[in-house]
mmCIF file of C-alpha atoms in Angstrom:
data_model
loop_
_atom_site.group_PDB
_atom_site.id
_atom_site.type_symbol
_atom_site.label_atom_id
_atom_site.label_comp_id
_atom_site.label_asym_id
_atom_site.label_seq_id
_atom_site.Cartn_x
_atom_site.Cartn_y
_atom_site.Cartn_z
ATOM 1 C CA ASP A 2 14.151 7.538 -45.651
ATOM 2 C CA PHE A 3 11.722 5.566 -43.432
ATOM 3 C CA ALA A 4 10.416 3.561 -46.061
ATOM 4 C CA GLN A 5 13.228 1.330 -45.515
ATOM 5 C CA ARG A 6 13.948 1.719 -41.945
ATOM 6 C CA ARG A 7 13.366 -1.826 -41.239
ATOM 7 C CA HIS A 8 16.497 -2.803 -42.531
ATOM 8 C CA ARG A 9 18.158 -1.024 -40.491
ATOM 9 C CA MET A 10 16.468 -1.938 -37.373
ATOM 10 C CA ALA A 11 18.372 -4.124 -34.842
ATOM 11 C CA ARG A 12 16.730 -6.965 -32.239
ATOM 12 C CA LEU A 13 18.512 -6.981 -28.897
ATOM 13 C CA THR A 14 16.708 -9.641 -27.858
ATOM 14 C CA PRO A 15 15.655 -12.750 -29.621
ATOM 15 C CA GLN A 16 12.016 -12.774 -26.773
ATOM 16 C CA SER A 17 8.915 -11.140 -28.400
ATOM 17 C CA GLY A 18 7.377 -10.957 -24.871
ATOM 18 C CA MET A 19 7.274 -7.167 -22.917
ATOM 19 C CA ILE A 20 10.579 -6.962 -21.393
ATOM 20 C CA GLY A 21 10.407 -5.661 -17.644
ATOM 21 C CA ASP A 22 13.441 -4.002 -16.141
ATOM 22 C CA TYR A 23 17.313 -4.307 -17.823
ATOM 23 C CA PHE A 24 20.371 -3.691 -16.767
ATOM 24 C CA LEU A 25 23.840 -3.266 -18.916
ATOM 25 C CA SER A 26 27.205 -3.782 -17.490
ATOM 26 C CA PRO A 27 29.439 -0.870 -17.149
ATOM 27 C CA LYS A 28 31.188 -2.441 -20.055
ATOM 28 C CA GLY A 29 28.270 -2.197 -22.357
ATOM 29 C CA ASP A 30 29.115 -6.036 -23.213
ATOM 30 C CA LYS A 31 25.946 -7.490 -21.310
ATOM 31 C CA LEU A 32 22.409 -6.894 -21.367
ATOM 32 C CA TYR A 33 20.466 -8.265 -18.389
ATOM 33 C CA TYR A 34 16.714 -7.842 -18.424
ATOM 34 C CA THR A 35 13.777 -9.697 -17.579
ATOM 35 C CA THR A 36 10.749 -11.189 -19.436
ATOM 36 C CA ARG A 37 7.104 -12.063 -18.569
ATOM 37 C CA ALA A 38 7.363 -16.264 -18.218
ATOM 38 C CA ALA A 39 4.019 -18.253 -19.414
ATOM 39 C CA GLU A 40 3.804 -19.733 -15.859
ATOM 40 C CA GLY A 41 3.976 -16.529 -14.082
ATOM 41 C CA GLY A 42 6.490 -14.650 -12.535
ATOM 42 C CA ALA A 43 9.481 -13.483 -14.944
ATOM 43 C CA ASN A 44 12.533 -15.098 -16.447
ATOM 44 C CA LEU A 45 15.967 -13.455 -16.187
ATOM 45 C CA TYR A 46 18.103 -13.460 -19.481
ATOM 46 C CA ALA A 47 21.747 -12.348 -19.965
ATOM 47 C CA ARG A 48 22.482 -11.008 -23.613
ATOM 48 C CA ASP A 49 26.209 -11.441 -24.042
ATOM 49 C CA LEU A 50 25.643 -8.387 -27.143
ATOM 50 C CA ARG A 51 29.434 -9.017 -28.548
ATOM 51 C CA ASP A 52 29.061 -12.610 -29.150
ATOM 52 C CA ASN A 53 25.016 -12.227 -30.149
ATOM 53 C CA GLU A 54 24.229 -14.814 -27.836
ATOM 54 C CA THR A 55 21.471 -15.187 -25.121
ATOM 55 C CA LYS A 56 21.180 -17.088 -21.743
ATOM 56 C CA LEU A 57 18.663 -18.241 -19.272
ATOM 57 C CA LEU A 58 19.786 -17.344 -15.794
ATOM 58 C CA VAL A 59 17.023 -17.425 -13.483
ATOM 59 C CA LYS A 60 13.473 -18.619 -14.066
ATOM 60 C CA GLY A 61 10.517 -17.395 -11.688
ATOM 61 C CA VAL A 62 12.191 -14.509 -10.721
ATOM 62 C CA SER A 63 10.085 -11.859 -8.866
ATOM 63 C CA GLY A 64 10.495 -8.550 -8.715
ATOM 64 C CA GLY A 65 13.480 -6.243 -10.522
ATOM 65 C CA LEU A 66 16.517 -5.691 -11.663
ATOM 66 C CA VAL A 67 17.767 -4.191 -8.406
ATOM 67 C CA ALA A 68 21.684 -3.860 -8.521
ATOM 68 C CA ASP A 69 21.821 -0.362 -6.649
ATOM 69 C CA ALA A 70 18.773 -0.888 -3.811
ATOM 70 C CA LYS A 71 20.838 -0.022 -1.404
ATOM 71 C CA GLY A 72 21.716 2.857 -2.692
ATOM 72 C CA GLU A 73 18.073 3.809 -4.077
ATOM 73 C CA ASN A 74 17.459 2.935 0.402
ATOM 74 C CA LEU A 75 20.253 5.111 1.186
ATOM 75 C CA LEU A 76 18.881 8.103 -0.738
ATOM 76 C CA LEU A 77 15.375 7.919 0.299
ATOM 77 C CA ARG A 78 16.609 7.615 4.392
ATOM 78 C CA ALA A 79 18.562 10.909 3.635
ATOM 79 C CA PHE A 80 15.732 12.484 2.258
ATOM 80 C CA THR A 81 13.413 11.869 5.227
ATOM 81 C CA TYR A 82 16.009 13.013 7.565
ATOM 82 C CA PHE A 83 16.388 16.178 5.529
ATOM 83 C CA ASN A 84 12.955 16.710 5.111
ATOM 84 C CA LEU A 85 12.933 16.167 9.072
ATOM 85 C CA ILE A 86 15.506 18.400 10.025
ATOM 86 C CA ARG A 87 14.396 21.053 8.237
ATOM 87 C CA VAL A 88 10.648 20.970 9.852
ATOM 88 C CA TYR A 89 12.026 20.436 13.277
ATOM 89 C CA GLY A 90 15.384 21.734 13.527
ATOM 90 C CA LYS A 91 17.074 25.628 13.419
ATOM 91 C CA PRO A 92 18.564 26.331 9.979
ATOM 92 C CA TYR A 93 22.092 24.968 9.559
ATOM 93 C CA TYR A 94 23.854 28.544 10.103
ATOM 94 C CA GLN A 95 22.334 29.417 13.104
ATOM 95 C CA ASN A 96 24.972 27.237 15.181
ATOM 96 C CA ALA A 97 24.697 23.968 13.617
ATOM 97 C CA VAL A 98 26.752 22.379 16.381
ATOM 98 C CA LEU A 99 24.911 23.388 19.312
ATOM 99 C CA SER A 100 21.812 23.572 18.041
ATOM 100 C CA SER A 101 19.042 20.449 18.891
ATOM 101 C CA GLY A 102 18.035 18.355 15.676
ATOM 102 C CA VAL A 103 16.109 15.104 15.501
ATOM 103 C CA PRO A 104 17.332 11.657 16.515
ATOM 104 C CA ILE A 105 19.087 9.681 14.311
ATOM 105 C CA LYS A 106 17.736 5.875 13.888
ATOM 106 C CA LYS A 107 20.450 3.669 12.651
ATOM 107 C CA SER A 108 19.219 0.146 13.258
ATOM 108 C CA SER A 109 15.680 -1.278 13.321
ATOM 109 C CA ASP A 110 15.943 -2.530 16.243
ATOM 110 C CA ILE A 111 12.862 -0.913 18.559
ATOM 111 C CA LYS A 112 14.414 -1.180 21.576
ATOM 112 C CA ASP A 113 17.048 1.402 20.455
ATOM 113 C CA VAL A 114 15.687 4.624 20.896
ATOM 114 C CA PRO A 115 18.443 7.545 19.835
ATOM 115 C CA ALA A 116 19.238 10.634 21.755
ATOM 116 C CA ILE A 117 18.320 13.921 19.937
ATOM 117 C CA SER A 118 21.331 14.859 17.822
ATOM 118 C CA THR A 119 22.552 18.121 16.541
ATOM 119 C CA VAL A 120 21.727 19.588 13.655
ATOM 120 C CA LYS A 121 25.647 19.390 12.400
ATOM 121 C CA GLU A 122 24.937 15.789 13.068
ATOM 122 C CA VAL A 123 21.829 15.174 11.317
ATOM 123 C CA TYR A 124 23.626 17.187 8.261
ATOM 124 C CA ASP A 125 26.425 14.806 8.227
ATOM 125 C CA PHE A 126 24.727 11.462 8.586
ATOM 126 C CA ILE A 127 22.156 13.104 5.360
ATOM 127 C CA LEU A 128 25.930 13.801 3.398
ATOM 128 C CA SER A 129 27.158 10.124 4.141
ATOM 129 C CA ASP A 130 24.435 8.770 3.141
ATOM 130 C CA LEU A 131 23.951 10.588 -0.075
ATOM 131 C CA LYS A 132 27.842 10.223 -1.040
ATOM 132 C CA GLU A 133 27.219 6.346 -0.021
ATOM 133 C CA ALA A 134 24.146 6.227 -2.399
ATOM 134 C CA ALA A 135 25.603 8.290 -5.017
ATOM 135 C CA ARG A 136 28.696 5.540 -4.950
ATOM 136 C CA LEU A 137 26.735 2.865 -5.228
ATOM 137 C CA MET A 138 24.165 3.605 -7.888
ATOM 138 C CA LYS A 139 26.841 4.337 -10.352
ATOM 139 C CA ALA A 140 25.743 1.181 -12.408
ATOM 140 C CA ASN A 141 24.140 2.093 -15.848
ATOM 141 C CA VAL A 142 20.538 1.465 -15.039
ATOM 142 C CA ILE A 143 17.240 2.074 -16.444
ATOM 143 C CA LYS A 144 14.257 1.160 -14.853
ATOM 144 C CA THR A 145 10.715 1.185 -16.358
ATOM 145 C CA ASN A 146 9.047 2.592 -13.316
ATOM 146 C CA SER A 147 9.805 5.401 -10.751
ATOM 147 C CA PHE A 148 13.062 4.673 -8.916
ATOM 148 C CA THR A 149 16.261 6.707 -7.689
ATOM 149 C CA ASN A 150 18.756 7.105 -9.724
ATOM 150 C CA LEU A 151 22.927 8.458 -9.697
ATOM 151 C CA GLN A 152 21.279 11.747 -10.716
ATOM 152 C CA THR A 153 18.589 12.274 -8.269
ATOM 153 C CA ALA A 154 21.518 11.812 -5.344
ATOM 154 C CA TRP A 155 23.425 14.316 -6.873
ATOM 155 C CA GLY A 156 20.573 16.813 -7.046
ATOM 156 C CA MET A 157 19.417 15.706 -3.521
ATOM 157 C CA LEU A 158 23.404 16.696 -2.650
ATOM 158 C CA SER A 159 23.512 20.058 -4.050
ATOM 159 C CA ARG A 160 19.884 20.981 -2.352
ATOM 160 C CA VAL A 161 21.583 19.771 0.800
ATOM 161 C CA TYR A 162 24.751 21.636 0.111
ATOM 162 C CA LEU A 163 22.416 24.786 -0.314
ATOM 163 C CA TYR A 164 20.454 24.624 2.601
ATOM 164 C CA MET A 165 24.100 24.099 4.352
ATOM 165 C CA GLY A 166 24.435 27.774 3.344
ATOM 166 C CA GLY A 167 28.227 27.114 2.086
ATOM 167 C CA SER A 168 29.142 26.201 5.361
#
């Protein structure tokens, strides 16, 4: 019955502005979200869904809600190394312990020049990054732009194990 739909709608936020990123707490009782501020930037609000109260937490924030930013970065680093090892290294099943792979850079220091790692070491590094990324991205985060998420981490893990050939 579409005629009476307005009476069945519930408003999650008291703001009428455009909502940016939002984050639902793991318990599902709090909604954190950003809205555009009149003075520029955005304001961060917390809405208690049980008590039906909204609080302004921070004025003039920039960026989005990135509860899992480290997980996203680890996933992207693992994705990059996975592509590098597929292009420049031998397949995993061809003696991964002795085959040369690519150097693994773990720091941002420009003077740190790592030695070339074996294919097995690179795949172990990729797996550890992806497992840590999946652990960090457990939160139920919904974003309005293209970001990585928990499902992407699990998909990448399955792809890496597929390329390892069940070893």
